[in-house]
Amino acid sequence: MGAYMLKRLISNVLLVAIAASMAYFLAATSLNPRAKYEGRQPPVAEAVVDGVLDDYNLNDKTPVFERYVTWVSGVVTGDLGKTWEGKEVNGEMGRRIGVSLRLLLIGTIVGSGIGVAVGAYAAVRQYTISDRVIGVTSFVIMAIPVFVIATMLTIGAVGLNNALGFTLLEYTGEYTPGLSGGWEQFTSRLNHLILPTISLCLGQIAFYSRIQRNMMLDVLGQDFVRTARAKGLSRRKALFKHALRTALIPAATYFAFAFGTLLTGAIFTEKIFGWHGMGAWLVDSIQQNDTNAVAAVSLFAAVCVLVAGLLSDLAVAALDPRVRVN
Amino acid sequence: MPILEVNDLNVTFRGGIKAVRGVSYQLGQGEVLGIVGESGSGKSVTSLAVMGLLPPGAEVSGSVKLHGRELLDMPEDELIGLRGKTIGMIFQDPLSAFTPVYTIGDQIAEAVRIHQKIGKDKAAKRAVELLDLVGIPHPDVRAKAFPHEFSGGMRQRAMIAMAIANDPDVLICDEPTTALDVTIQAQVLEVLKTAQRETGAGIVMITHDLGVVAGIADRVLVMYAGKPVELGTVDEIYYRPRQPYTMGLLASIPRMDRPTARLIPIDGNPPSPAALPPGCPFAPRCPMRVSACDEAEPDLERIGPGTRMSACIRSHEIELKGLDGATIYPVPEAPAETAEPRPRAERDTVLSVENMIRHYPLMKGAVFKRRVGTVHAVDGISFDVAEGETLALVGESGCGKTTTLQQIMQLEAPQGGTVVVLGKDSATLARADRKALRRDLQIVFQDPMAALDPRMPVGDILAEPLRAHGHKDIGARIAELLSLVGLDPSHAQRYPQHFSGGQRQRIGIARALALEPRLIVLDEPVSALDVSIQAGVINLLEDLKVRLGLSYLFVAHDLSVVRHLADRIAVMYLGRIAEIGTVDEVYGRPAHPYTRALLSAIPLPDPDLERSRERILLEGDLPSPADPPSGCRFRTRCPKRALLGAEEARRCAEEEPSVVRLAPVVDHGAACHYPEEAEVVVTSRH
Amino acid sequence: MRSKVVLARLARNPQARYGLVALLLLLLLAYVGPFVGAHTWTDKDFLAFLEPPSAEHWWGTTQIGQDVYAVTLRGMQKSIVIGFLVALFSTGLAALVGAAAGYFGGWVDRALMWGADLLLVLPSFLIIAILSPNLKGGSWLWFVVLLAAFSWMITSRVVRSMTLSLREREYILAARYMGIPGWRIILRHVVPNLSSLLIIDATLNVSAAIIGEASLSFFGFGVQPPDVSLGTLIAAGSGQVTGYPWLFLFPAGLLVLLVLSVNLVGDGLRDALDPGSNQ
Ligand SMILES: Nc1ncnc2c1ncn2[C@@H]1O[C@H](COP(=O)(O)OP(=O)(O)O)[C@@H](O)[C@H]1O
Ligand code: SF4
Ligand code: SF4
Ligand SMILES: [Mg+2]
């Protein structure tokens, strides 16, 4: 197991390195940080711009490979460089990762938990009204892109707030600035979490519920469920004890995939609800031609994808005795 | 009074598929009722209907009474009190029948706790006792193992343990040994007999193997196309069958206990349950059919005194005239042997394998893969096949038969040793030579469904080898091939799924013949077929060999088929050859203890013989080929070694025996330090 | 024969039936609808800016006086074309790469799967976002290529693992023992026997691509003006959704309907093509 993990770690580090380097090259050759300084009034002298850009390792007059070497030598010591305005990428990233992880964690837990429960319920009640309602709803939800869901949620919140005459549901930012008490802070943060969580989770719930339902129905026809009933278990008990548990295994293999869609979903959610997380940064940094920030976001995304893959494998190993090694 | 009473049971599935039609039987205390019939004849559906475990959408009518209480209209919450308590069931495939994520012990304990109000630890202890009862070594440790960590035989024992956990009065066993090797089958059947002694239960034993039923059943019910066609005591059915289907079935099996004669196939296929013929369902295949047979379906009626029943309008006539299968069925003619074959030494050697080795890395874990050892799948075997000869390779599953075939078919250098096909060493073949050699070396596979690409019409399947080797006039050759194997050439446009199993196997044979090969490798060519169909395919293989001058390398686990088809036989055990020689020698005077055990484990379709036979029961399972025992590989299970003195037994553990010719002139060798001489198979007096 | 069975099963599945009907209606709307409307998508009505739906402009007008009906249908055409093309490319690529990796094994397998892993790890959203505005000179076809290039990996893994088990199937072994070359076996035996999976995958890829296009266009990284797609229209409309909801609701609604109907058809196909699945 140790040797395996080591091999996997090495290959993952390699993948991350290559992915981040490719993203860096792409960003460094396609984006133009100089544009940020050129259009200014009064005009800034070219030599000054060069100087500033050199400081930030963003000067397009330096050969790209040289810039890359500078960037890499920073990265290996843990320094991800500077943003186009000269801020430390590290500091910015630290703040933003916290924001994003909060959303992603809640999205994963709530999405998979509720999704699996709903799917299992639908499978047990196959062909009843509730199964059909769940099925149709999840189909519709899966057809709505996150940005449409998020936009609709904001419209809804605005409408509700207007109708009530006070702000019941918050829909911008992570908290209301200027609140004093710890408790007020806390409830405000919770309130701000509601809509983004819904926007992020709905798709996940729909996805997991479909998977879990289908997997359970697959398992349902298998011999061991019949054996369980031949022992004298009722259909319901056989389903819960034997089918549900076994059907969790394939659902866990989908975790990595679902997490990928969650990451993309987070971009929109953060952007639309005004959260300053990694997803929003990705969009902003491209629009602002911020090469080093783009590279940093790529690094983060690559690590996330690999960690999700690893978690998925670990979950499968935990659930399935057949793949464990003793 | 019978414990279980089934009356006029009918099961119809969606789409008008009449799977079971009017099955009636009674089962008494401690009695064993065998239900036999070809696949699809409704055996499993009958038993699932009794258990109330049919899938939704099945309509059931008739009556099933357990201790006089009607089960069919019993509410579900009362039924679950009976299932697993009064009536237990054992399924065919023991791997998929256990939930993969719980330990065997937990699953047995669960069965205990459903019906008995005892604590968890008590139930766990009871599970261990039950595992001990069915002969699982170290039951306390093995109870903590997961199903995939058990071998097939152990899983089936555990399944039996689970089924008898609550002392049921009725035990339904659905093909409990079909997935197992003969030596393991013999063990499991013993365990079943023990279980019956312990519980005094009545057993319904469902199988397609007439040998198994002969050994264990008191009475037998024969089913055909969802209907019972004959019912009687086991002696009546086996020695005096009175229904043409039963008679045909018994006549079509290759026998170990009689001199080899031409097999008698039953022509045609069982009818589809969705489109039954109007009268007797067997009429299209029946050699005794008269026009009255098509008028109405004959009912199961009493013939003669006693409980004997048969569903045939001509049963009385059969009884009066004392007819049997060999007299009513036409015996297909064997092709005339062209001249006396030359002695073996003068013939060409078409295949020669010397000290061949094939090892695999042993990987563990699906997610966290790593190498944990080496599987010695084939570990130095030698044999040769002379022109016009059939060599059979036999042994339990996992002993390396398939690996041997694959190594030969690949025509590449083996990891060790040599493979010489038609005088050409596979290690030194150039690409073009290898392709040319492939014309002369062809293969027929076990599973006729998997061997044909389901998305290609049969014509294209047969054309593929022809095109690959640049043949012209393909259409004519396809028609010729189809008629050669007894199929209608006009069916070339059909897809494989439109043919029955036996027909598909014939297509597979036709494909192998397309390039006019000299050596054909047959990997279990008839083991997936029902007996009545199997006989026809065996006859075809015999005919083709004579007509086309073929040589066969033939892998099988069914020793009766081997005796019928082969000239020579090589018995494999754990990647080595245990015994090799002519069929007459090896079957007549088996010298290796393993061969003797193998031969004695084969159930014979002869109740008297089965009752009187002494079985050599092997202990335990095949050891892992990743860790073969030192010295003689068979020593961990060898019954002979137990009788040896300490000094002699040590030799078995230290020195690996190699195949030694038993006498200077006979074609017979065994890899045992202490080979035996006496005969083992008894012949039938009937 | 088989296709008849599949069609019959498809027709028996109510979900798939609704999906198919809805999809046909939407296609009809996208391609015939523009001829029915009074305006073309390039027309600008300088007398009507940001008008709500009316008899003249069925779905209202934009801030530069375009007819929302005409523009939306134009955008929908683009979205549909992009969806189908991406699905075609990515499923085709997935089939070839996955089958080759699974069939040949060894270093071919390792190299191809490593490439797939790399593409999975690369943030596709970001790369397309950076590249596609720079391909202005080129056409939206580049955008299609990019979307396809980042959407085949998971399917190719599935294809690979199915090929691994197919490879041991006896009919494939038979072909190999006849001396038929590997690539011929892949094309004649492996890929046709995965066709169910591939058809289902292609269908679901259509909807994934439509959503993907819209997502990127939402931030201005996708289809570039003057071209329009549902994504660019939704993006333009979402800013003014409280005041002028018709700008948002029509393209968003059509997008959802389109994706929903394609998904329904895909799910129905799964039931019809995969005999082991639950009806
Ligand atoms: N590709 C493989 N990788 C690892 N082990 C294998 C492989 N093929 C066969 N084996 C192992 O080799 C042994 C012999 O198998 P096989 O040749 O299939 O025997 P048989 O034909 O008698 O069933 C078994 O233990 C089997 O698990
Ligand atoms: S009833 Fe007629 S067709 Fe049927 S088995 Fe008897 S003789 Fe044959
Ligand atoms: S060598 Fe010894 S252990 Fe092996 S078969 Fe002979 S007697 Fe048995
Ligand atoms: Mg085998």
Coordinates of C-alpha atoms and ligand atoms in Angstrom, one line a residue, chain B residues 592-594 632-636 638-641 644 648-649 651-652 655 657 671-675, ligand 3:
Chain B
H592 CA -2.4 -41.5 -10.1
P593 CA -4.4 -41.0 -6.9
Y594 CA -5.8 -37.8 -8.3
C632 CA 4.2 -33.5 -5.2
R633 CA 1.6 -30.8 -5.8
F634 CA -1.2 -33.2 -5.0
R635 CA 0.2 -34.2 -1.6
T636 CA -2.1 -31.8 0.4
C638 CA -3.7 -37.1 -1.6
P639 CA -5.7 -40.0 0.0
K640 CA -2.9 -42.4 -0.9
R641 CA -0.2 -40.4 1.0
L644 CA 2.0 -44.4 3.4
E648 CA 7.6 -42.8 2.1
A649 CA 5.3 -39.8 2.7
R651 CA 9.4 -38.3 -0.3
C652 CA 6.1 -36.9 -1.5
E655 CA 10.7 -34.7 -4.3
P657 CA 7.5 -36.6 -9.2
A671 CA 3.6 -38.4 -12.0
C672 CA 3.4 -40.2 -8.7
H673 CA 6.1 -41.9 -6.6
Y674 CA 3.7 -44.7 -5.7
P675 CA 1.4 -45.4 -8.7
Ligands
SF4_3 S1 3.6 -38.7 -5.1 FE1 2.8 -39.0 -3.1 S2 1.5 -37.3 -2.7 FE2 1.9 -37.3 -4.9 S3 0.2 -38.4 -5.7 FE3 1.8 -39.9 -5.4 S4 1.4 -40.7 -3.4 FE4 0.2 -38.9 -3.6

